[in-house]
Short mmCIF file of C-alpha atoms in Angstrom, two decimals:
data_model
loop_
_atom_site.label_atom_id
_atom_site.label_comp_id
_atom_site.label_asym_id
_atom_site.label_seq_id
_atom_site.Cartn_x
_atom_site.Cartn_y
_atom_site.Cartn_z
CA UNK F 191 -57.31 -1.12 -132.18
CA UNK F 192 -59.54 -2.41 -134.72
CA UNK F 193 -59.31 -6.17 -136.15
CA UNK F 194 -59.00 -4.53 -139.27
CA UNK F 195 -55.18 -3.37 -138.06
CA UNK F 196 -54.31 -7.44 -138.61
CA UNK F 197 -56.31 -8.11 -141.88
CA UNK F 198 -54.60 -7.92 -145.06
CA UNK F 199 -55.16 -5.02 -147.47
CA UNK F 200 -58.77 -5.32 -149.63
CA UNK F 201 -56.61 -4.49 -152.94
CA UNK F 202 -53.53 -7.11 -152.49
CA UNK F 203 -56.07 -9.87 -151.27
CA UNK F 204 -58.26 -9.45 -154.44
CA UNK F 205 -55.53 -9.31 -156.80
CA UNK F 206 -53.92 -12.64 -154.60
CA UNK F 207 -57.45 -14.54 -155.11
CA UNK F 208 -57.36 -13.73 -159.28
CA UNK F 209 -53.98 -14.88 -159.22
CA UNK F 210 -53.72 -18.56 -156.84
CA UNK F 211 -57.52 -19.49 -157.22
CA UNK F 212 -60.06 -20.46 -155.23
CA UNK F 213 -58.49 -22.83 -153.20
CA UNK F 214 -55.25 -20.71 -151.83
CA UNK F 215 -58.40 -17.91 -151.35
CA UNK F 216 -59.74 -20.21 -149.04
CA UNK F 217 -56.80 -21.08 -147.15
CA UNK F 218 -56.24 -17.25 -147.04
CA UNK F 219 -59.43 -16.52 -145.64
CA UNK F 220 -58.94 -18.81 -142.96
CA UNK F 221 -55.37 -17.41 -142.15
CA UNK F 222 -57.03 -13.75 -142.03
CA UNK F 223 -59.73 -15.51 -139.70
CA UNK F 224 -57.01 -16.53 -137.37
CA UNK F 225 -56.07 -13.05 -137.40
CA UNK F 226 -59.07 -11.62 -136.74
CA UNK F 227 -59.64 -13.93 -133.82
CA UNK F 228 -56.27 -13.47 -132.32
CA UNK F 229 -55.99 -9.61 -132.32
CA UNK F 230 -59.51 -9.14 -131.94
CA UNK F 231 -58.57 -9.64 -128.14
CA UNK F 232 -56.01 -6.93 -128.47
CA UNK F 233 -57.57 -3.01 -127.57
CA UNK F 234 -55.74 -0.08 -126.53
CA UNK F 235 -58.29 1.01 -124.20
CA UNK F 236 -57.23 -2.02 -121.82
CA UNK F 237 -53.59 -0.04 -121.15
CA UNK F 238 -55.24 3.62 -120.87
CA UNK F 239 -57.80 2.70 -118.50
CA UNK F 240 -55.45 0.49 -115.72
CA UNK F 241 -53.07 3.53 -116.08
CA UNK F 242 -55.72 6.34 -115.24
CA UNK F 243 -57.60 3.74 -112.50
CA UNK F 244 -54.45 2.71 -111.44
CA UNK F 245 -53.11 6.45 -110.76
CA UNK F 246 -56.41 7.53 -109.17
CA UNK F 247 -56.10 5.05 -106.34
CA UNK F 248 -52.30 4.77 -105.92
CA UNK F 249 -52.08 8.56 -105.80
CA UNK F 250 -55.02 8.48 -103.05
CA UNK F 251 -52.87 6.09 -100.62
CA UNK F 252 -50.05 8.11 -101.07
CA UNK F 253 -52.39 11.02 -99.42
CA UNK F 254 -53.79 9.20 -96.79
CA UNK F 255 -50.28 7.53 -96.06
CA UNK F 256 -48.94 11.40 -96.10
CA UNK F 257 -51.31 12.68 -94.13
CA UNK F 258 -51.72 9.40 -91.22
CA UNK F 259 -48.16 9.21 -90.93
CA UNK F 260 -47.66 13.01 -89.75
CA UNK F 261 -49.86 12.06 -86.93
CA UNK F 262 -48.57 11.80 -83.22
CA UNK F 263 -51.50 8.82 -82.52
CA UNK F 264 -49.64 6.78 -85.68
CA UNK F 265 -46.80 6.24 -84.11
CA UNK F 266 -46.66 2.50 -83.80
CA UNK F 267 -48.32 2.18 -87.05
CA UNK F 268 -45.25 4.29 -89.13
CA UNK F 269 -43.35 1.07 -90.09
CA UNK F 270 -46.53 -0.18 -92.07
CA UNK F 271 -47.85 2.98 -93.08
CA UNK F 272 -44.17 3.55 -94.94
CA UNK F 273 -44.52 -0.30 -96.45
CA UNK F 274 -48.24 0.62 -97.69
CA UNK F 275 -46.53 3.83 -98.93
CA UNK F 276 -43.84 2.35 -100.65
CA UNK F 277 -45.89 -0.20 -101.92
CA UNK F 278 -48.79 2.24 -103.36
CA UNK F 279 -45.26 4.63 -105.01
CA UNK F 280 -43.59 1.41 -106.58
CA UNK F 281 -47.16 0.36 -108.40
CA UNK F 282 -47.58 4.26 -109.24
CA UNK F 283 -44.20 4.23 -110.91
CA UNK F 284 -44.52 0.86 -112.12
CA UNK F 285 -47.60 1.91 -114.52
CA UNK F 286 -45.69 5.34 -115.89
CA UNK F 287 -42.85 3.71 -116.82
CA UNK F 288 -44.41 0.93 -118.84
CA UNK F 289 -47.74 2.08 -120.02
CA UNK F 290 -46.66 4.97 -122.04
CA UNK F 291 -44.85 2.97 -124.17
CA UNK F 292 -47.63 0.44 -124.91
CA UNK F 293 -50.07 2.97 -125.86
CA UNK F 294 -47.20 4.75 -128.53
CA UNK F 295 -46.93 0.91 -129.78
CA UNK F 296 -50.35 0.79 -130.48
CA UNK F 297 -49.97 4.29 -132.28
CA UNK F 298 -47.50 3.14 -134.01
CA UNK F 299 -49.91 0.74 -135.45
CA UNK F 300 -48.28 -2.45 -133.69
CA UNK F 301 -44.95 -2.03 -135.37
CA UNK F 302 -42.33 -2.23 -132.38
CA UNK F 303 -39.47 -1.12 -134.93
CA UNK F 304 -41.09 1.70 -135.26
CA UNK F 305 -40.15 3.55 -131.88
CA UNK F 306 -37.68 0.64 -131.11
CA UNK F 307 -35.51 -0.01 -133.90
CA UNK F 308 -32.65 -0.71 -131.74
CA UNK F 309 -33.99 -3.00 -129.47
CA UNK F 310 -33.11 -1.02 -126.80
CA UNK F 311 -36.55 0.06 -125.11
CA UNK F 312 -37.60 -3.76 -125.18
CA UNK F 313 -34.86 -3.81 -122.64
CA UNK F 314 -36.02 -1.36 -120.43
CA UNK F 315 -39.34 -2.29 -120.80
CA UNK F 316 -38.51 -5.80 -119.40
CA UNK F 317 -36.47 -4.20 -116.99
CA UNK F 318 -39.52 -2.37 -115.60
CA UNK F 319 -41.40 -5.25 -115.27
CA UNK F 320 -39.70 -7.70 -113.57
CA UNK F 321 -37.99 -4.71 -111.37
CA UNK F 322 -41.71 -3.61 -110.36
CA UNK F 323 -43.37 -7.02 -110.26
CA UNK F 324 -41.18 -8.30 -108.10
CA UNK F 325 -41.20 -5.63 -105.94
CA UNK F 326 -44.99 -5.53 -105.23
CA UNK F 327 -44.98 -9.23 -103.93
CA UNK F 328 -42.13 -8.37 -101.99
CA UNK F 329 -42.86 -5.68 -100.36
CA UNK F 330 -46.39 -7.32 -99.82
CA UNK F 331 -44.59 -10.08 -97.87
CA UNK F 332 -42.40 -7.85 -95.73
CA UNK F 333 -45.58 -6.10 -94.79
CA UNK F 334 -47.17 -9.90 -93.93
CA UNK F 335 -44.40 -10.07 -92.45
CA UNK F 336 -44.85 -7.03 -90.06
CA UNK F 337 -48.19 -8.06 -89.26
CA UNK F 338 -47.30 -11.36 -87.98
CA UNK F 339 -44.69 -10.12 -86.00
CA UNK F 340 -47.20 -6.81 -84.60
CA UNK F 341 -49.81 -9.65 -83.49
CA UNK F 342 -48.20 -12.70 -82.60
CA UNK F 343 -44.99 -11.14 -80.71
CA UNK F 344 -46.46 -7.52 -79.77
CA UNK F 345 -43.72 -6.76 -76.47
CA UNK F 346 -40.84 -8.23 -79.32
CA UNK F 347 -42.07 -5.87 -82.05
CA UNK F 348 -42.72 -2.82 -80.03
CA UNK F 349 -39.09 -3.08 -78.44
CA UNK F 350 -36.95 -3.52 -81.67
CA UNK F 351 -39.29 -2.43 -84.80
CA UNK F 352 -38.19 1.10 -85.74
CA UNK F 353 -38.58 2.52 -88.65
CA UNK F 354 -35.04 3.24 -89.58
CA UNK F 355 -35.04 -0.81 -89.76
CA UNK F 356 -38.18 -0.49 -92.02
CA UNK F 357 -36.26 2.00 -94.38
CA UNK F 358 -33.42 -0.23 -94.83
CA UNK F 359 -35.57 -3.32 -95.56
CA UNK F 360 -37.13 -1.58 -98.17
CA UNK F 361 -34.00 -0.42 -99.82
CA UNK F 362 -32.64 -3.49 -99.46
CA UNK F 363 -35.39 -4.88 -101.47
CA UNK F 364 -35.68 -2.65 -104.40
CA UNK F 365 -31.26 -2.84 -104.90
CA UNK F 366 -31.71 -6.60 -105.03
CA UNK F 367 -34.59 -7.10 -107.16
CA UNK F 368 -33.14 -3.99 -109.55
CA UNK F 369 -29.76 -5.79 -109.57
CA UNK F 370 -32.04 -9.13 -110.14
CA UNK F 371 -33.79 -7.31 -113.16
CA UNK F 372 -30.86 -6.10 -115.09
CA UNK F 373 -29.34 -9.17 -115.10
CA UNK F 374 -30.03 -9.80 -118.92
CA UNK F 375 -28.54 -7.00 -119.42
CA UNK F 376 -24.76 -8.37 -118.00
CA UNK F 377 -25.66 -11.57 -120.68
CA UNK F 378 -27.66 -13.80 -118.18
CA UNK F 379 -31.21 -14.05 -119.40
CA UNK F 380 -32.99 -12.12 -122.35
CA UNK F 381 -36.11 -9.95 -122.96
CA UNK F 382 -38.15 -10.59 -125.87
CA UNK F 383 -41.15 -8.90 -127.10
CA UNK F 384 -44.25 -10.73 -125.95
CA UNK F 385 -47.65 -11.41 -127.74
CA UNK F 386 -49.22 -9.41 -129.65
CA UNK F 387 -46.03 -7.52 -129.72
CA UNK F 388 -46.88 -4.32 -127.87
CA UNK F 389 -44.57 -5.53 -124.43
CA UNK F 390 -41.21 -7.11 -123.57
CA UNK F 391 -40.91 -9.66 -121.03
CA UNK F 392 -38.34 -12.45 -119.76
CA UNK F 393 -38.18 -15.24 -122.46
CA UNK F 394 -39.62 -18.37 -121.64
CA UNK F 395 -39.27 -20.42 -124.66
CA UNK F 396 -35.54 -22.25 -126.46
CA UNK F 397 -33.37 -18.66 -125.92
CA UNK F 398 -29.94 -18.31 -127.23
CA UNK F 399 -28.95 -16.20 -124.78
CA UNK F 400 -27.03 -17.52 -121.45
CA UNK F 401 -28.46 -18.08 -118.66
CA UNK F 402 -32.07 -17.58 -120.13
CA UNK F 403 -33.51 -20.98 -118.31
CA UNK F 404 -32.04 -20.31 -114.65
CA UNK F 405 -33.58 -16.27 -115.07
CA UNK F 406 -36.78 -17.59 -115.79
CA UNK F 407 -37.21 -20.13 -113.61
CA UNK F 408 -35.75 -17.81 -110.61
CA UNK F 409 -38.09 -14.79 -111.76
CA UNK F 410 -41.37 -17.87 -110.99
CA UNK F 411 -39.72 -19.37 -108.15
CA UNK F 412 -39.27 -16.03 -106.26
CA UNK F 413 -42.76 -14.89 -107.19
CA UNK F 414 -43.98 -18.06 -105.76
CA UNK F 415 -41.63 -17.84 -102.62
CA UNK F 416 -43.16 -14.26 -102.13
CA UNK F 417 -46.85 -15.47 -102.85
CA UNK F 418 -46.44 -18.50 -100.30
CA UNK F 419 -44.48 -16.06 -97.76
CA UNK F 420 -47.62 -13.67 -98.15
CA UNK F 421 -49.84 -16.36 -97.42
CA UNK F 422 -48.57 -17.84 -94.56
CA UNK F 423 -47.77 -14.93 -92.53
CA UNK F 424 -51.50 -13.53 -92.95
CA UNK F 425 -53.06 -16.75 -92.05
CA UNK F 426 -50.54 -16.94 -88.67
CA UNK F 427 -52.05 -13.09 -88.33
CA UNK F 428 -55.86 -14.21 -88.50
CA UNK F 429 -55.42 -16.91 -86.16
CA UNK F 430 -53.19 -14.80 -83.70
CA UNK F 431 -56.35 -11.57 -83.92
CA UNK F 432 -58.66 -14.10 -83.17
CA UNK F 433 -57.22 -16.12 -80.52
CA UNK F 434 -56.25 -12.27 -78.60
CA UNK F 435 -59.92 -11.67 -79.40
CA UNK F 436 -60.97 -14.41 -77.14
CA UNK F 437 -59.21 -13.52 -74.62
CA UNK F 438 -60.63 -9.76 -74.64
CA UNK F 439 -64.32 -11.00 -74.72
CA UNK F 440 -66.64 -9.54 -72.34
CA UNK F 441 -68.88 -6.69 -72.82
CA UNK F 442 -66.54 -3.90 -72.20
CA UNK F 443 -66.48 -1.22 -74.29
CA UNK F 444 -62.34 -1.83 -75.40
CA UNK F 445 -63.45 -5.27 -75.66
CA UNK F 446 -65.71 -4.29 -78.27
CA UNK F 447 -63.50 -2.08 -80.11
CA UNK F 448 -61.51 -5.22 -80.20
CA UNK F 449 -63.69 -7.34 -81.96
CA UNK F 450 -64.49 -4.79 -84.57
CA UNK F 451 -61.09 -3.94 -85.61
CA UNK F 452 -60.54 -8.06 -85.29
CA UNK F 453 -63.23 -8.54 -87.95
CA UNK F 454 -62.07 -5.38 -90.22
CA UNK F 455 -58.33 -6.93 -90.16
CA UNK F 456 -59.40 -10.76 -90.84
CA UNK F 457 -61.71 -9.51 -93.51
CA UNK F 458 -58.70 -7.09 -95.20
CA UNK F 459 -56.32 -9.83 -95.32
CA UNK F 460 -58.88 -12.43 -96.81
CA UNK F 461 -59.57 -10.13 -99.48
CA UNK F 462 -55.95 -9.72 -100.04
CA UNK F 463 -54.61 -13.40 -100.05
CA UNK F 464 -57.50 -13.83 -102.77
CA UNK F 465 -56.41 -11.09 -104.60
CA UNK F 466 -52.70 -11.88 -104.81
CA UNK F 467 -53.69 -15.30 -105.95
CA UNK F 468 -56.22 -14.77 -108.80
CA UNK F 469 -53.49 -11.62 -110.02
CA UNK F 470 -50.19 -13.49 -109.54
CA UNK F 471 -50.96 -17.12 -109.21
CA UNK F 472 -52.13 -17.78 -112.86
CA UNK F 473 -48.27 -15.67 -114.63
CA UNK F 474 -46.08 -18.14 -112.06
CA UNK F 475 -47.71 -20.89 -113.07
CA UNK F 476 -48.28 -20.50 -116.57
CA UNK F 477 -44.61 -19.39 -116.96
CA UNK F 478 -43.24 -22.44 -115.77
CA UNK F 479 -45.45 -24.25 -117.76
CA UNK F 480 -43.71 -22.25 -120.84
CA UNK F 481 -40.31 -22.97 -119.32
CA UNK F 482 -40.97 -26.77 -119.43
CA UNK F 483 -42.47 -26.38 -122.65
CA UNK F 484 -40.00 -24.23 -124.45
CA UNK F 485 -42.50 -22.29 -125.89
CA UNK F 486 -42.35 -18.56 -125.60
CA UNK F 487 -45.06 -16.11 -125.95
CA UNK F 488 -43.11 -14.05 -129.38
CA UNK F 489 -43.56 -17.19 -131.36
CA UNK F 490 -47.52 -16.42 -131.55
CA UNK F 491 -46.32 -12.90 -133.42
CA UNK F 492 -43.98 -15.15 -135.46
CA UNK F 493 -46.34 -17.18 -136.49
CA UNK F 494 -48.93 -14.90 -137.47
CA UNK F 495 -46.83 -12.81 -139.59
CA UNK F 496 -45.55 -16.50 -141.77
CA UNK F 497 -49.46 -16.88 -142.03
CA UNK F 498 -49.15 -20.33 -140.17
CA UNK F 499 -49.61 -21.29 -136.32
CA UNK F 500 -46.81 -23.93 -134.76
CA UNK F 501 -49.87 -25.47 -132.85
CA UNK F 502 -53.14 -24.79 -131.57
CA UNK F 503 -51.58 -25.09 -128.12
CA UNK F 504 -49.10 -22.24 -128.41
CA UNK F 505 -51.81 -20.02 -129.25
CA UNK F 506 -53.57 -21.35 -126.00
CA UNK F 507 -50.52 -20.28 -123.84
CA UNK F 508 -49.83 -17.11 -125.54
CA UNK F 509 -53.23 -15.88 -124.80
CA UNK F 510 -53.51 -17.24 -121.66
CA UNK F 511 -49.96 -15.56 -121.15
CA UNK F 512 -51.70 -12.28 -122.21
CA UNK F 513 -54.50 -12.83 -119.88
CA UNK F 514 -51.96 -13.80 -117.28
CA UNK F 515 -49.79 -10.55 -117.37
CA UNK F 516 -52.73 -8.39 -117.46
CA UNK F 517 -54.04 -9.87 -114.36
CA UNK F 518 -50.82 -8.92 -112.54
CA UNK F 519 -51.06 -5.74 -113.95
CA UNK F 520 -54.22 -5.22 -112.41
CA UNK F 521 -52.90 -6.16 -109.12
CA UNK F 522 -50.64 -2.69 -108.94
CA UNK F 523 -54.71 -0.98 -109.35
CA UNK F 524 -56.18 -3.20 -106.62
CA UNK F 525 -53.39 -2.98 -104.08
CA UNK F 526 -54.41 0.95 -102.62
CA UNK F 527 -57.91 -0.56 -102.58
CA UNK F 528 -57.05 -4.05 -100.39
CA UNK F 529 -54.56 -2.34 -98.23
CA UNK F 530 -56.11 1.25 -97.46
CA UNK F 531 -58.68 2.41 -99.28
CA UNK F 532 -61.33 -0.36 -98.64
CA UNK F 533 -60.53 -0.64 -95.27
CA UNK F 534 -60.89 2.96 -94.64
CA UNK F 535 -64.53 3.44 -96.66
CA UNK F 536 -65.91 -0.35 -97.38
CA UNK F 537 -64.80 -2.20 -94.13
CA UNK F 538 -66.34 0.08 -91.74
CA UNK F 539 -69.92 0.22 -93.39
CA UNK F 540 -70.07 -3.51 -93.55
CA UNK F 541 -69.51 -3.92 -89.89
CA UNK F 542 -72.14 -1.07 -89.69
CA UNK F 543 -74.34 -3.29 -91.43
CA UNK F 544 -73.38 -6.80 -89.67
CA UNK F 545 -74.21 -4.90 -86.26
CA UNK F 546 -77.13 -3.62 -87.45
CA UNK F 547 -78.33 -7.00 -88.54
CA UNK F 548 -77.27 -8.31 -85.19
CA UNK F 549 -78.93 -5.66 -83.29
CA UNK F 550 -81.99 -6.47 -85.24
CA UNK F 551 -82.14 -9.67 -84.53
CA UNK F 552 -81.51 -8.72 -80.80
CA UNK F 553 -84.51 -6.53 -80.45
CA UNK F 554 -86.65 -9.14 -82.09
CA UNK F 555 -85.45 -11.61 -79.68
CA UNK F 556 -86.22 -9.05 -76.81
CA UNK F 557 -89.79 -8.38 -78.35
CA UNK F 558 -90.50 -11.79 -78.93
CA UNK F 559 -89.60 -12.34 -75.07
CA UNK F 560 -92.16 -9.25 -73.69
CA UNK F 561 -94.60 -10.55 -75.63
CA UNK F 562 -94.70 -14.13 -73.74
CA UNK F 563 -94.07 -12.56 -70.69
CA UNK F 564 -97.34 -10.47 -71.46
CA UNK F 565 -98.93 -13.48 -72.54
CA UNK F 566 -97.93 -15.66 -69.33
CA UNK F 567 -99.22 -12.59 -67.00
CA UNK F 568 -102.44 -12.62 -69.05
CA UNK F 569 -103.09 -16.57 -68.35
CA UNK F 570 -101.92 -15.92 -64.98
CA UNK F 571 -104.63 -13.19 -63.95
CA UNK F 572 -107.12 -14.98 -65.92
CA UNK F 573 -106.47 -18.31 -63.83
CA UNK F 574 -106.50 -16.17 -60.66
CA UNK F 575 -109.65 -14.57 -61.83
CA UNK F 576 -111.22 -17.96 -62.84
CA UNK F 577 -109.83 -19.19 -58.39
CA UNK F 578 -111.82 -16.38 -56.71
CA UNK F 579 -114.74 -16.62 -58.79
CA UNK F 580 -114.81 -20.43 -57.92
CA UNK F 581 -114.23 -19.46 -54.31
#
């Protein structure tokens, strides 16, 4: 989309301007500025290039999930091979559902009504994303949750972790957070179309609807549960690998093996607490700050369209609100890549290179050493040379 799409027609302005003067021109000018500015942010290509990155790399974990959980070696490793699946099919499904419909609002030149006139797509649309937001950290936090459990209690986990028990978690978690989501629906809560009108999303502002405040505030409290879950259980992971790393040292060649797969974990789940934080962190937190606010991200549409903003801080928080859900959004394109993909390709060639550089510096250690020891048998048949001379 062009900023052109928000600016008012060349013909009706001019004819405006003869009519109210110079003065209202002005004031219109500035209104169409505020336009500009605001849906100058706005592109289609943001939605069509998450979906087709986002499908390349979701699509690729479901292979590799495929093909390393038909393996006999995998056994142990099925229960988080099927959460890494599950996780990789929810984010796959999450961006077909949703982004199809953004990209025909776009088409449709920004007009909602347009393929929406009775309201009843906003619905499923919000449906979709709280149903697959929720989901992701979720899932993310029962697989933290594996982990911990693998590492810190191995004899525990390998006893009574089957994955019939991992299927019925994960059902478990998509009924509730699908019964969660359609909540509205059954009158508690609401979905409104969000800034710049080309989504639907819970309402965070002054809703009429019942029940709006407590769906709100449950949606960011249990994304913040999840996030803090996540976290926790990852960092009890790290400390477990490295204090079972310890104990392995020596220069065996299993002891080894130990260490590198102990660095390839602790780096995986550092790059994946920082990713759920910068994707996730900045929607929890801004929504509460809505939900204390009463200010809700439609208003910025509103306001537009009655040529008039309600505050310069609204329009803060409904781009920042823009910002935030994209952000999330990208997180169902970066999961694949955190959880399988970059530990099977990236991971692997930077321990390469950290033992290279530490073999490096080995052999310059060991040259440096030969040549002193060269140098101390030089002096030393030199000052034997320099006795029998004397002698």
């Amino acid at each position: 989309m062009t900023i052109d799409d928000c600016t008012t027609p060349g013909a009706i302005k001019n004819t405006i301007e003869e009519m109210m003067g110079s003065n209202i021109s002005a004031t219109l000018r500035q209104n169409n500025f505020t336009r500009n500015s605001s849906c100058g942010t706005v592109s289609v290509g943001f939605p069509i290039t998450m979906m087709v990155t986002g499908m390349v790399g979701n699509s690729l974990a479901l292979i590799l999930v495929c093909i390393s959980y038909r393996k006999r070696e995998n056994r142990r490793k099925k229960s988080f091979l099927l959460c890494i699946g599950s996780l990789a099919l929810t984010d796959l499904f999450g961006q077909l559902m949703t982004t199809p419909v953004v990209i025909s609002v776009y088409r449709a030149g920004l007009k909602w009504e347009l393929i929406d006139p009775s309201g009843k797509l906003c619905t499923y649309f919000g449906v979709c994303m709280t149903t697959f937001g929720l989901c992701a950290l979720f899932l993310s936090s029962a697989m933290a949750i594996e982990r911990a459990m693998a590492i810190t209690n191995p004899h525990w986990y390998s006893n009574n972790m089957r994955t019939s028990v991992t299927k019925q978690i994960l059902v478990v978690i998509w009924c509730l957070v699908l019964l969660f989501a359609l909540l509205p629906i059954a009158g508690v809560g609401e979905y409104t179309r969000q800034w710049p009108g080309t989504w639907c999303f819970i309402s965070t502002g002054d809703s009429k609807a019942a029940g709006s405040m407590f769906f709100s505030i449950t949606f960011a409290v249990l994304g913040i549960f999840s996030l803090l879950v996540t976290l926790s259980c990852n960092v009890m992971t790290i400390r477990g690998l490295i204090i079972r790393c310890k104990t392995k040292s020596g220069t065996s060649q299993s002891s080894k093996q130990w260490e590198r797969l102990t660095t390839e974990t602790v780096i995986q789940l550092l790059g994946i607490m920082c990713v759920l934080l910068i994707c996730w962190s900045p929607l929890l937190v801004l929504m509460l700050r809505m939900i204390s606010n009463k200010v809700s991200s439609h208003e910025c549409s509103e306001a537009l369209n009655s040529n008039h903003m309600s505050g310069r801080d609204t329009q803060l928080d409904c781009n920042f609100f823009l910002t935030a859900i994209r952000l999330a959004s990208l997180n169902q394109i970066l999961d694949p890549w955190v959880y399988l993909l970059l530990r099977k390709i990236l991971l692997r060639k930077f321990c390469i290179m950290a033992n290279a550089v530490s073999n490096c510096s080995t052999e310059d250690q060991k040259q440096t050493q030969t040549a002193l020891d060269a140098l101390n048998k030089q002096n030393q048949e030199s000052n034997n040379l320099y006795k029998s001379q004397s002698n």
